[in-house]
Amino acid sequence: MALVIAGDSYSVYKKNNSISWVSQIAANTKIVSVDGHSNWDIMKALNELKPQPAIISLTHLKRLPYELTIRDGKHSKAHATHDRAVELNTKAAYHIVQQWKDAYVWSSFPHYESWPGVHFIPLYGENEMWIGDVGEFTQNSDYVNHLTEKGNRDLADQMNTWIRKNVK
């Protein structure tokens, strides 16, 4: 069975990394990985696929969509605004939840604590990039998918439980 895994670096699939939660569930499934930088980018990548059972992680609403960082063909974050990013990412997140009804949509970011259709999975203790209540992240992490080994194992267990119940 093939299973779409979509998201940002928290959901990236690296075949040779057995610690990653995605690699841990890959033993039972064929992974079709869809990477994105922001919810907007993830939505655009998912629009190429037919909605189906999937595991989709939503990013921080302030993550800059790639297209907001391009001007005159050059990549530059200087031209992007976080207000516009929040607007696009919010629209994209709602679109993903509405279109991908058979998917397990999750996030560890606090803005999703009460969103309908989004499973909020607080991973603060196992998330090596989290720096507190600000909701921002550091840029350096030697951990796989930014999670500790325990965080990856716990997330894999949770996803495998969902797969057993929902993916035929």
Short mmCIF file of N, CA and C in Angstrom, two decimals:
data_model
loop_
_atom_site.label_atom_id
_atom_site.label_comp_id
_atom_site.label_asym_id
_atom_site.label_seq_id
_atom_site.Cartn_x
_atom_site.Cartn_y
_atom_site.Cartn_z
N MET A 1 0.84 -1.17 0.00
CA MET A 1 0.00 0.00 0.00
C MET A 1 0.88 1.23 0.00
N ALA A 2 0.50 2.23 -0.79
CA ALA A 2 1.23 3.50 -0.84
C ALA A 2 0.54 4.49 0.09
N LEU A 3 1.33 5.29 0.77
CA LEU A 3 0.80 6.28 1.69
C LEU A 3 1.52 7.60 1.44
N VAL A 4 0.76 8.65 1.23
CA VAL A 4 1.33 9.97 1.04
C VAL A 4 1.72 10.53 2.40
N ILE A 5 2.95 11.00 2.48
CA ILE A 5 3.43 11.73 3.66
C ILE A 5 3.78 13.12 3.16
N ALA A 6 3.11 14.13 3.69
CA ALA A 6 3.34 15.49 3.22
C ALA A 6 3.63 16.39 4.41
N GLY A 7 4.46 17.38 4.19
CA GLY A 7 4.77 18.33 5.24
C GLY A 7 6.09 19.01 4.99
N ASP A 8 6.61 19.66 6.01
CA ASP A 8 7.89 20.33 5.90
C ASP A 8 8.99 19.39 6.41
N SER A 9 10.04 19.93 6.95
CA SER A 9 11.17 19.11 7.38
C SER A 9 10.82 18.17 8.53
N TYR A 10 9.72 18.40 9.22
CA TYR A 10 9.29 17.47 10.27
C TYR A 10 8.80 16.15 9.68
N SER A 11 8.49 16.14 8.40
CA SER A 11 7.95 14.94 7.77
C SER A 11 8.78 14.44 6.60
N VAL A 12 9.99 14.91 6.48
CA VAL A 12 10.82 14.52 5.36
C VAL A 12 11.22 13.04 5.49
N TYR A 13 11.25 12.33 4.37
CA TYR A 13 11.59 10.91 4.35
C TYR A 13 13.01 10.73 3.86
N LYS A 14 13.83 10.13 4.71
CA LYS A 14 15.21 9.81 4.35
C LYS A 14 15.38 8.31 4.54
N LYS A 15 15.55 7.59 3.45
CA LYS A 15 15.58 6.13 3.47
C LYS A 15 16.61 5.55 4.43
N ASN A 16 17.76 6.17 4.52
CA ASN A 16 18.85 5.60 5.31
C ASN A 16 18.87 6.08 6.75
N ASN A 17 17.76 6.59 7.23
CA ASN A 17 17.73 7.07 8.60
C ASN A 17 16.64 6.35 9.37
N SER A 18 17.01 5.32 10.10
CA SER A 18 16.03 4.48 10.79
C SER A 18 15.39 5.16 11.99
N ILE A 19 15.95 6.26 12.48
CA ILE A 19 15.38 6.96 13.64
C ILE A 19 14.14 7.76 13.25
N SER A 20 14.10 8.29 12.05
CA SER A 20 13.00 9.12 11.58
C SER A 20 11.65 8.41 11.73
N TRP A 21 10.64 9.14 12.22
CA TRP A 21 9.31 8.53 12.35
C TRP A 21 8.79 8.09 11.00
N VAL A 22 9.15 8.80 9.93
CA VAL A 22 8.69 8.42 8.59
C VAL A 22 9.34 7.11 8.17
N SER A 23 10.62 6.94 8.45
CA SER A 23 11.30 5.68 8.13
C SER A 23 10.72 4.53 8.95
N GLN A 24 10.34 4.80 10.18
CA GLN A 24 9.77 3.75 11.02
C GLN A 24 8.43 3.26 10.50
N ILE A 25 7.63 4.13 9.89
CA ILE A 25 6.35 3.66 9.34
C ILE A 25 6.54 3.12 7.93
N ALA A 26 7.65 3.44 7.28
CA ALA A 26 7.90 2.98 5.91
C ALA A 26 8.06 1.47 5.84
N ALA A 27 8.40 0.84 6.95
CA ALA A 27 8.54 -0.61 6.96
C ALA A 27 7.24 -1.30 6.61
N ASN A 28 6.12 -0.65 6.88
CA ASN A 28 4.81 -1.25 6.62
C ASN A 28 4.09 -0.65 5.42
N THR A 29 4.65 0.38 4.82
CA THR A 29 3.98 1.07 3.72
C THR A 29 4.98 1.49 2.66
N LYS A 30 4.47 1.86 1.51
CA LYS A 30 5.30 2.50 0.49
C LYS A 30 5.03 3.99 0.62
N ILE A 31 6.06 4.76 0.86
CA ILE A 31 5.92 6.18 1.11
C ILE A 31 6.00 6.97 -0.19
N VAL A 32 5.06 7.86 -0.38
CA VAL A 32 5.11 8.84 -1.46
C VAL A 32 5.31 10.17 -0.76
N SER A 33 6.53 10.66 -0.75
CA SER A 33 6.87 11.84 0.03
C SER A 33 6.60 13.13 -0.74
N VAL A 34 5.92 14.07 -0.10
CA VAL A 34 5.64 15.38 -0.68
C VAL A 34 6.17 16.41 0.31
N ASP A 35 7.26 17.07 -0.06
CA ASP A 35 7.87 18.04 0.83
C ASP A 35 7.41 19.45 0.48
N GLY A 36 7.36 20.29 1.48
CA GLY A 36 7.02 21.69 1.28
C GLY A 36 7.71 22.54 2.32
N HIS A 37 7.75 23.80 2.08
CA HIS A 37 8.38 24.72 3.01
C HIS A 37 7.34 25.36 3.92
N SER A 38 6.15 25.57 3.41
CA SER A 38 5.06 26.22 4.14
C SER A 38 3.77 25.48 3.81
N ASN A 39 2.69 25.79 4.53
CA ASN A 39 1.40 25.18 4.20
C ASN A 39 1.01 25.46 2.75
N TRP A 40 1.31 26.67 2.28
CA TRP A 40 1.01 27.04 0.90
C TRP A 40 1.75 26.13 -0.08
N ASP A 41 3.03 25.90 0.19
CA ASP A 41 3.83 25.03 -0.69
C ASP A 41 3.34 23.58 -0.62
N ILE A 42 3.00 23.13 0.59
CA ILE A 42 2.49 21.76 0.75
C ILE A 42 1.18 21.61 -0.01
N MET A 43 0.28 22.59 0.11
CA MET A 43 -1.00 22.54 -0.60
C MET A 43 -0.77 22.45 -2.11
N LYS A 44 0.13 23.27 -2.63
CA LYS A 44 0.39 23.25 -4.07
C LYS A 44 0.91 21.89 -4.51
N ALA A 45 1.77 21.28 -3.72
CA ALA A 45 2.28 19.94 -4.06
C ALA A 45 1.17 18.90 -3.98
N LEU A 46 0.33 19.00 -2.96
CA LEU A 46 -0.79 18.04 -2.82
C LEU A 46 -1.82 18.20 -3.92
N ASN A 47 -1.96 19.40 -4.48
CA ASN A 47 -2.93 19.62 -5.55
C ASN A 47 -2.61 18.78 -6.78
N GLU A 48 -1.39 18.27 -6.87
CA GLU A 48 -1.00 17.40 -7.98
C GLU A 48 -1.50 15.97 -7.79
N LEU A 49 -2.00 15.67 -6.59
CA LEU A 49 -2.44 14.32 -6.25
C LEU A 49 -3.94 14.28 -6.00
N LYS A 50 -4.50 13.10 -6.14
CA LYS A 50 -5.90 12.88 -5.79
C LYS A 50 -5.96 12.67 -4.27
N PRO A 51 -6.90 13.35 -3.57
CA PRO A 51 -7.02 13.11 -2.12
C PRO A 51 -7.19 11.63 -1.82
N GLN A 52 -6.50 11.17 -0.80
CA GLN A 52 -6.46 9.76 -0.42
C GLN A 52 -5.97 9.69 1.02
N PRO A 53 -5.94 8.49 1.61
CA PRO A 53 -5.36 8.40 2.95
C PRO A 53 -3.91 8.92 2.91
N ALA A 54 -3.60 9.76 3.87
CA ALA A 54 -2.29 10.39 3.90
C ALA A 54 -2.00 10.87 5.32
N ILE A 55 -0.76 11.18 5.57
CA ILE A 55 -0.36 11.84 6.81
C ILE A 55 0.24 13.17 6.40
N ILE A 56 -0.37 14.25 6.87
CA ILE A 56 0.02 15.59 6.44
C ILE A 56 0.31 16.43 7.68
N SER A 57 1.52 16.96 7.75
CA SER A 57 1.84 17.86 8.87
C SER A 57 1.76 19.31 8.39
N LEU A 58 1.12 20.12 9.21
CA LEU A 58 1.00 21.55 8.92
C LEU A 58 2.14 22.31 9.61
N THR A 59 2.61 23.35 8.97
CA THR A 59 3.75 24.10 9.47
C THR A 59 3.30 25.32 10.28
N HIS A 60 4.27 26.01 10.80
CA HIS A 60 4.02 27.27 11.50
C HIS A 60 3.38 28.24 10.51
N LEU A 61 2.38 28.99 10.94
CA LEU A 61 1.68 29.89 10.02
C LEU A 61 2.57 31.01 9.50
N LYS A 62 3.68 31.30 10.16
CA LYS A 62 4.58 32.36 9.70
C LYS A 62 5.65 31.86 8.73
N ARG A 63 5.66 30.55 8.43
CA ARG A 63 6.64 30.03 7.48
C ARG A 63 6.41 30.70 6.13
N LEU A 64 7.45 31.20 5.55
CA LEU A 64 7.33 31.94 4.29
C LEU A 64 7.15 30.99 3.11
N PRO A 65 6.03 31.11 2.39
CA PRO A 65 5.89 30.35 1.15
C PRO A 65 7.03 30.71 0.19
N TYR A 66 7.52 29.71 -0.49
CA TYR A 66 8.67 29.91 -1.36
C TYR A 66 8.44 31.06 -2.33
N GLU A 67 7.24 31.14 -2.91
CA GLU A 67 7.00 32.18 -3.92
C GLU A 67 7.03 33.60 -3.33
N LEU A 68 6.83 33.74 -2.03
CA LEU A 68 6.93 35.07 -1.42
C LEU A 68 8.37 35.52 -1.24
N THR A 69 9.30 34.60 -1.42
CA THR A 69 10.71 34.94 -1.24
C THR A 69 11.43 35.17 -2.57
N ILE A 70 10.69 35.17 -3.68
CA ILE A 70 11.29 35.34 -5.01
C ILE A 70 10.91 36.71 -5.57
N ARG A 71 11.89 37.43 -6.02
CA ARG A 71 11.64 38.68 -6.72
C ARG A 71 12.68 38.80 -7.83
N ASP A 72 12.20 39.09 -9.02
CA ASP A 72 13.08 39.20 -10.19
C ASP A 72 13.92 37.93 -10.37
N GLY A 73 13.30 36.78 -10.08
CA GLY A 73 13.97 35.50 -10.29
C GLY A 73 15.00 35.14 -9.24
N LYS A 74 15.12 35.96 -8.21
CA LYS A 74 16.13 35.69 -7.17
C LYS A 74 15.46 35.42 -5.84
N HIS A 75 16.04 34.49 -5.09
CA HIS A 75 15.53 34.10 -3.79
C HIS A 75 16.00 35.10 -2.74
N SER A 76 15.05 35.75 -2.06
CA SER A 76 15.39 36.72 -1.02
C SER A 76 14.24 36.85 -0.04
N LYS A 77 14.50 36.59 1.23
CA LYS A 77 13.46 36.72 2.24
C LYS A 77 13.16 38.19 2.55
N ALA A 78 13.98 39.08 2.09
CA ALA A 78 13.81 40.51 2.39
C ALA A 78 12.51 41.07 1.81
N HIS A 79 11.99 40.46 0.76
CA HIS A 79 10.79 40.98 0.10
C HIS A 79 9.50 40.36 0.63
N ALA A 80 9.61 39.42 1.53
CA ALA A 80 8.44 38.72 2.03
C ALA A 80 7.88 39.41 3.28
N THR A 81 6.59 39.24 3.50
CA THR A 81 5.99 39.75 4.72
C THR A 81 5.33 38.58 5.46
N HIS A 82 5.50 38.57 6.76
CA HIS A 82 4.89 37.50 7.54
C HIS A 82 3.38 37.61 7.58
N ASP A 83 2.83 38.83 7.48
CA ASP A 83 1.37 38.96 7.43
C ASP A 83 0.80 38.23 6.23
N ARG A 84 1.42 38.41 5.08
CA ARG A 84 0.96 37.73 3.86
C ARG A 84 1.17 36.22 4.00
N ALA A 85 2.27 35.82 4.61
CA ALA A 85 2.53 34.39 4.83
C ALA A 85 1.45 33.78 5.70
N VAL A 86 1.09 34.44 6.79
CA VAL A 86 0.05 33.93 7.68
C VAL A 86 -1.27 33.79 6.93
N GLU A 87 -1.60 34.78 6.11
CA GLU A 87 -2.83 34.73 5.33
C GLU A 87 -2.83 33.53 4.37
N LEU A 88 -1.77 33.37 3.60
CA LEU A 88 -1.70 32.26 2.64
C LEU A 88 -1.66 30.91 3.35
N ASN A 89 -0.88 30.81 4.41
CA ASN A 89 -0.76 29.54 5.12
C ASN A 89 -2.06 29.14 5.81
N THR A 90 -2.80 30.11 6.31
CA THR A 90 -4.09 29.82 6.94
C THR A 90 -5.07 29.30 5.88
N LYS A 91 -5.15 29.99 4.75
CA LYS A 91 -6.03 29.54 3.66
C LYS A 91 -5.64 28.13 3.20
N ALA A 92 -4.34 27.91 3.06
CA ALA A 92 -3.86 26.61 2.60
C ALA A 92 -4.19 25.51 3.61
N ALA A 93 -4.02 25.78 4.89
CA ALA A 93 -4.32 24.77 5.92
C ALA A 93 -5.79 24.39 5.88
N TYR A 94 -6.67 25.40 5.79
CA TYR A 94 -8.10 25.10 5.71
C TYR A 94 -8.42 24.30 4.44
N HIS A 95 -7.79 24.65 3.34
CA HIS A 95 -8.00 23.93 2.08
C HIS A 95 -7.56 22.46 2.22
N ILE A 96 -6.40 22.23 2.80
CA ILE A 96 -5.89 20.87 2.99
C ILE A 96 -6.87 20.05 3.83
N VAL A 97 -7.31 20.61 4.94
CA VAL A 97 -8.24 19.90 5.83
C VAL A 97 -9.54 19.56 5.09
N GLN A 98 -10.04 20.50 4.29
CA GLN A 98 -11.29 20.27 3.55
C GLN A 98 -11.13 19.25 2.43
N GLN A 99 -10.03 19.32 1.70
CA GLN A 99 -9.84 18.45 0.54
C GLN A 99 -9.37 17.04 0.92
N TRP A 100 -8.57 16.92 1.93
CA TRP A 100 -7.96 15.65 2.30
C TRP A 100 -8.67 15.06 3.51
N LYS A 101 -9.93 14.73 3.34
CA LYS A 101 -10.78 14.27 4.44
C LYS A 101 -10.36 12.91 4.99
N ASP A 102 -9.69 12.08 4.19
CA ASP A 102 -9.25 10.77 4.65
C ASP A 102 -7.83 10.81 5.20
N ALA A 103 -7.27 11.98 5.33
CA ALA A 103 -5.89 12.12 5.81
C ALA A 103 -5.85 12.37 7.32
N TYR A 104 -4.73 12.02 7.89
CA TYR A 104 -4.44 12.38 9.28
C TYR A 104 -3.63 13.67 9.20
N VAL A 105 -4.27 14.78 9.48
CA VAL A 105 -3.62 16.10 9.42
C VAL A 105 -3.23 16.46 10.84
N TRP A 106 -1.94 16.77 11.03
CA TRP A 106 -1.45 17.03 12.38
C TRP A 106 -0.47 18.21 12.38
N SER A 107 -0.24 18.73 13.57
CA SER A 107 0.78 19.75 13.75
C SER A 107 1.17 19.80 15.22
N SER A 108 2.40 20.22 15.46
CA SER A 108 2.86 20.43 16.83
C SER A 108 2.91 21.91 17.17
N PHE A 109 2.49 22.75 16.23
CA PHE A 109 2.52 24.20 16.46
C PHE A 109 1.28 24.65 17.22
N PRO A 110 1.45 25.55 18.18
CA PRO A 110 0.34 25.91 19.07
C PRO A 110 -0.86 26.56 18.40
N HIS A 111 -0.73 27.14 17.22
CA HIS A 111 -1.90 27.77 16.60
C HIS A 111 -2.98 26.74 16.24
N TYR A 112 -2.62 25.46 16.20
CA TYR A 112 -3.56 24.43 15.76
C TYR A 112 -4.25 23.70 16.91
N GLU A 113 -4.07 24.15 18.13
CA GLU A 113 -4.61 23.45 19.28
C GLU A 113 -6.12 23.21 19.19
N SER A 114 -6.85 24.10 18.57
CA SER A 114 -8.30 23.94 18.53
C SER A 114 -8.87 23.94 17.12
N TRP A 115 -8.04 23.70 16.13
CA TRP A 115 -8.55 23.68 14.74
C TRP A 115 -9.31 22.40 14.48
N PRO A 116 -10.53 22.50 13.94
CA PRO A 116 -11.25 21.28 13.55
C PRO A 116 -10.50 20.57 12.42
N GLY A 117 -10.39 19.26 12.56
CA GLY A 117 -9.75 18.47 11.52
C GLY A 117 -8.24 18.39 11.63
N VAL A 118 -7.65 19.02 12.63
CA VAL A 118 -6.20 18.97 12.81
C VAL A 118 -5.90 18.35 14.18
N HIS A 119 -5.09 17.31 14.16
CA HIS A 119 -4.66 16.67 15.40
C HIS A 119 -3.47 17.45 15.94
N PHE A 120 -3.63 18.06 17.09
CA PHE A 120 -2.55 18.81 17.72
C PHE A 120 -1.73 17.82 18.54
N ILE A 121 -0.43 17.72 18.22
CA ILE A 121 0.47 16.81 18.91
C ILE A 121 1.60 17.64 19.50
N PRO A 122 1.47 18.02 20.78
CA PRO A 122 2.53 18.83 21.38
C PRO A 122 3.79 18.00 21.59
N LEU A 123 4.85 18.41 20.96
CA LEU A 123 6.12 17.68 21.04
C LEU A 123 7.22 18.54 21.65
N TYR A 124 6.85 19.53 22.42
CA TYR A 124 7.83 20.50 22.91
C TYR A 124 9.00 19.85 23.63
N GLY A 125 8.74 18.86 24.45
CA GLY A 125 9.82 18.21 25.19
C GLY A 125 10.74 17.40 24.30
N GLU A 126 10.27 16.99 23.14
CA GLU A 126 11.06 16.16 22.24
C GLU A 126 11.46 16.89 20.97
N ASN A 127 11.12 18.16 20.88
CA ASN A 127 11.38 18.97 19.70
C ASN A 127 12.59 19.85 19.98
N GLU A 128 13.70 19.51 19.39
CA GLU A 128 14.94 20.20 19.70
C GLU A 128 15.07 21.58 19.06
N MET A 129 14.10 21.99 18.27
CA MET A 129 14.17 23.32 17.67
C MET A 129 13.27 24.32 18.38
N TRP A 130 12.41 23.85 19.26
CA TRP A 130 11.47 24.74 19.93
C TRP A 130 12.19 25.58 20.97
N ILE A 131 11.93 26.90 20.98
CA ILE A 131 12.62 27.76 21.94
C ILE A 131 11.67 28.48 22.87
N GLY A 132 10.48 27.97 23.05
CA GLY A 132 9.60 28.55 24.06
C GLY A 132 8.28 29.04 23.53
N ASP A 133 7.66 29.91 24.31
CA ASP A 133 6.32 30.39 24.01
C ASP A 133 6.24 31.29 22.79
N VAL A 134 7.37 31.77 22.32
CA VAL A 134 7.37 32.69 21.20
C VAL A 134 6.81 32.03 19.94
N GLY A 135 6.97 30.72 19.85
CA GLY A 135 6.50 30.01 18.67
C GLY A 135 7.48 30.08 17.52
N GLU A 136 8.70 30.39 17.81
CA GLU A 136 9.74 30.44 16.79
C GLU A 136 10.73 29.30 17.04
N PHE A 137 11.56 29.05 16.08
CA PHE A 137 12.48 27.93 16.17
C PHE A 137 13.91 28.38 15.94
N THR A 138 14.83 27.64 16.51
CA THR A 138 16.24 27.87 16.23
C THR A 138 16.53 27.26 14.86
N GLN A 139 17.66 27.52 14.32
CA GLN A 139 18.00 27.01 13.01
C GLN A 139 18.95 25.82 13.05
N ASN A 140 19.43 25.46 14.22
CA ASN A 140 20.40 24.38 14.32
C ASN A 140 19.82 23.20 15.07
N SER A 141 19.84 22.07 14.42
CA SER A 141 19.39 20.86 15.09
C SER A 141 20.10 19.68 14.45
N ASP A 142 20.66 18.85 15.28
CA ASP A 142 21.31 17.63 14.80
C ASP A 142 20.35 16.45 14.87
N TYR A 143 19.11 16.72 15.19
CA TYR A 143 18.14 15.66 15.37
C TYR A 143 17.38 15.41 14.08
N VAL A 144 16.90 14.18 13.94
CA VAL A 144 16.18 13.77 12.75
C VAL A 144 14.77 14.34 12.79
N ASN A 145 14.37 15.00 11.73
CA ASN A 145 13.07 15.64 11.64
C ASN A 145 12.88 16.60 12.81
N HIS A 146 13.96 17.11 13.35
CA HIS A 146 13.97 18.07 14.46
C HIS A 146 13.49 17.46 15.77
N LEU A 147 13.32 16.16 15.81
CA LEU A 147 12.83 15.50 17.01
C LEU A 147 13.90 14.59 17.59
N THR A 148 13.83 14.39 18.89
CA THR A 148 14.72 13.44 19.55
C THR A 148 14.34 12.03 19.10
N GLU A 149 15.16 11.06 19.46
CA GLU A 149 14.84 9.67 19.12
C GLU A 149 13.50 9.26 19.74
N LYS A 150 13.27 9.66 20.99
CA LYS A 150 11.99 9.36 21.65
C LYS A 150 10.83 10.06 20.93
N GLY A 151 11.02 11.31 20.52
CA GLY A 151 9.97 12.02 19.80
C GLY A 151 9.62 11.33 18.50
N ASN A 152 10.63 10.88 17.76
CA ASN A 152 10.38 10.15 16.52
C ASN A 152 9.66 8.83 16.78
N ARG A 153 10.09 8.11 17.82
CA ARG A 153 9.47 6.83 18.16
C ARG A 153 8.00 7.02 18.58
N ASP A 154 7.74 8.03 19.42
CA ASP A 154 6.37 8.29 19.86
C ASP A 154 5.47 8.67 18.69
N LEU A 155 6.00 9.51 17.81
CA LEU A 155 5.22 9.93 16.64
C LEU A 155 4.96 8.75 15.71
N ALA A 156 5.97 7.90 15.50
CA ALA A 156 5.80 6.71 14.66
C ALA A 156 4.74 5.79 15.25
N ASP A 157 4.75 5.60 16.57
CA ASP A 157 3.74 4.75 17.21
C ASP A 157 2.33 5.31 16.97
N GLN A 158 2.19 6.61 17.12
CA GLN A 158 0.89 7.24 16.92
C GLN A 158 0.43 7.10 15.47
N MET A 159 1.34 7.31 14.52
CA MET A 159 0.98 7.21 13.10
C MET A 159 0.69 5.76 12.71
N ASN A 160 1.46 4.81 13.24
CA ASN A 160 1.21 3.40 12.93
C ASN A 160 -0.16 2.96 13.45
N THR A 161 -0.57 3.47 14.61
CA THR A 161 -1.90 3.17 15.14
C THR A 161 -2.96 3.69 14.18
N TRP A 162 -2.80 4.92 13.70
CA TRP A 162 -3.76 5.48 12.75
C TRP A 162 -3.77 4.68 11.45
N ILE A 163 -2.60 4.30 10.94
CA ILE A 163 -2.51 3.52 9.70
C ILE A 163 -3.25 2.19 9.84
N ARG A 164 -3.02 1.48 10.94
CA ARG A 164 -3.70 0.19 11.14
C ARG A 164 -5.22 0.33 11.13
N LYS A 165 -5.72 1.42 11.67
CA LYS A 165 -7.16 1.63 11.77
C LYS A 165 -7.79 2.19 10.50
N ASN A 166 -7.02 2.92 9.71
CA ASN A 166 -7.63 3.72 8.63
C ASN A 166 -7.14 3.46 7.20
N VAL A 167 -6.03 2.76 7.06
CA VAL A 167 -5.48 2.56 5.72
C VAL A 167 -5.59 1.10 5.36
N LYS A 168 -6.28 0.86 4.27
CA LYS A 168 -6.50 -0.54 3.83
C LYS A 168 -5.53 -0.91 2.75
#
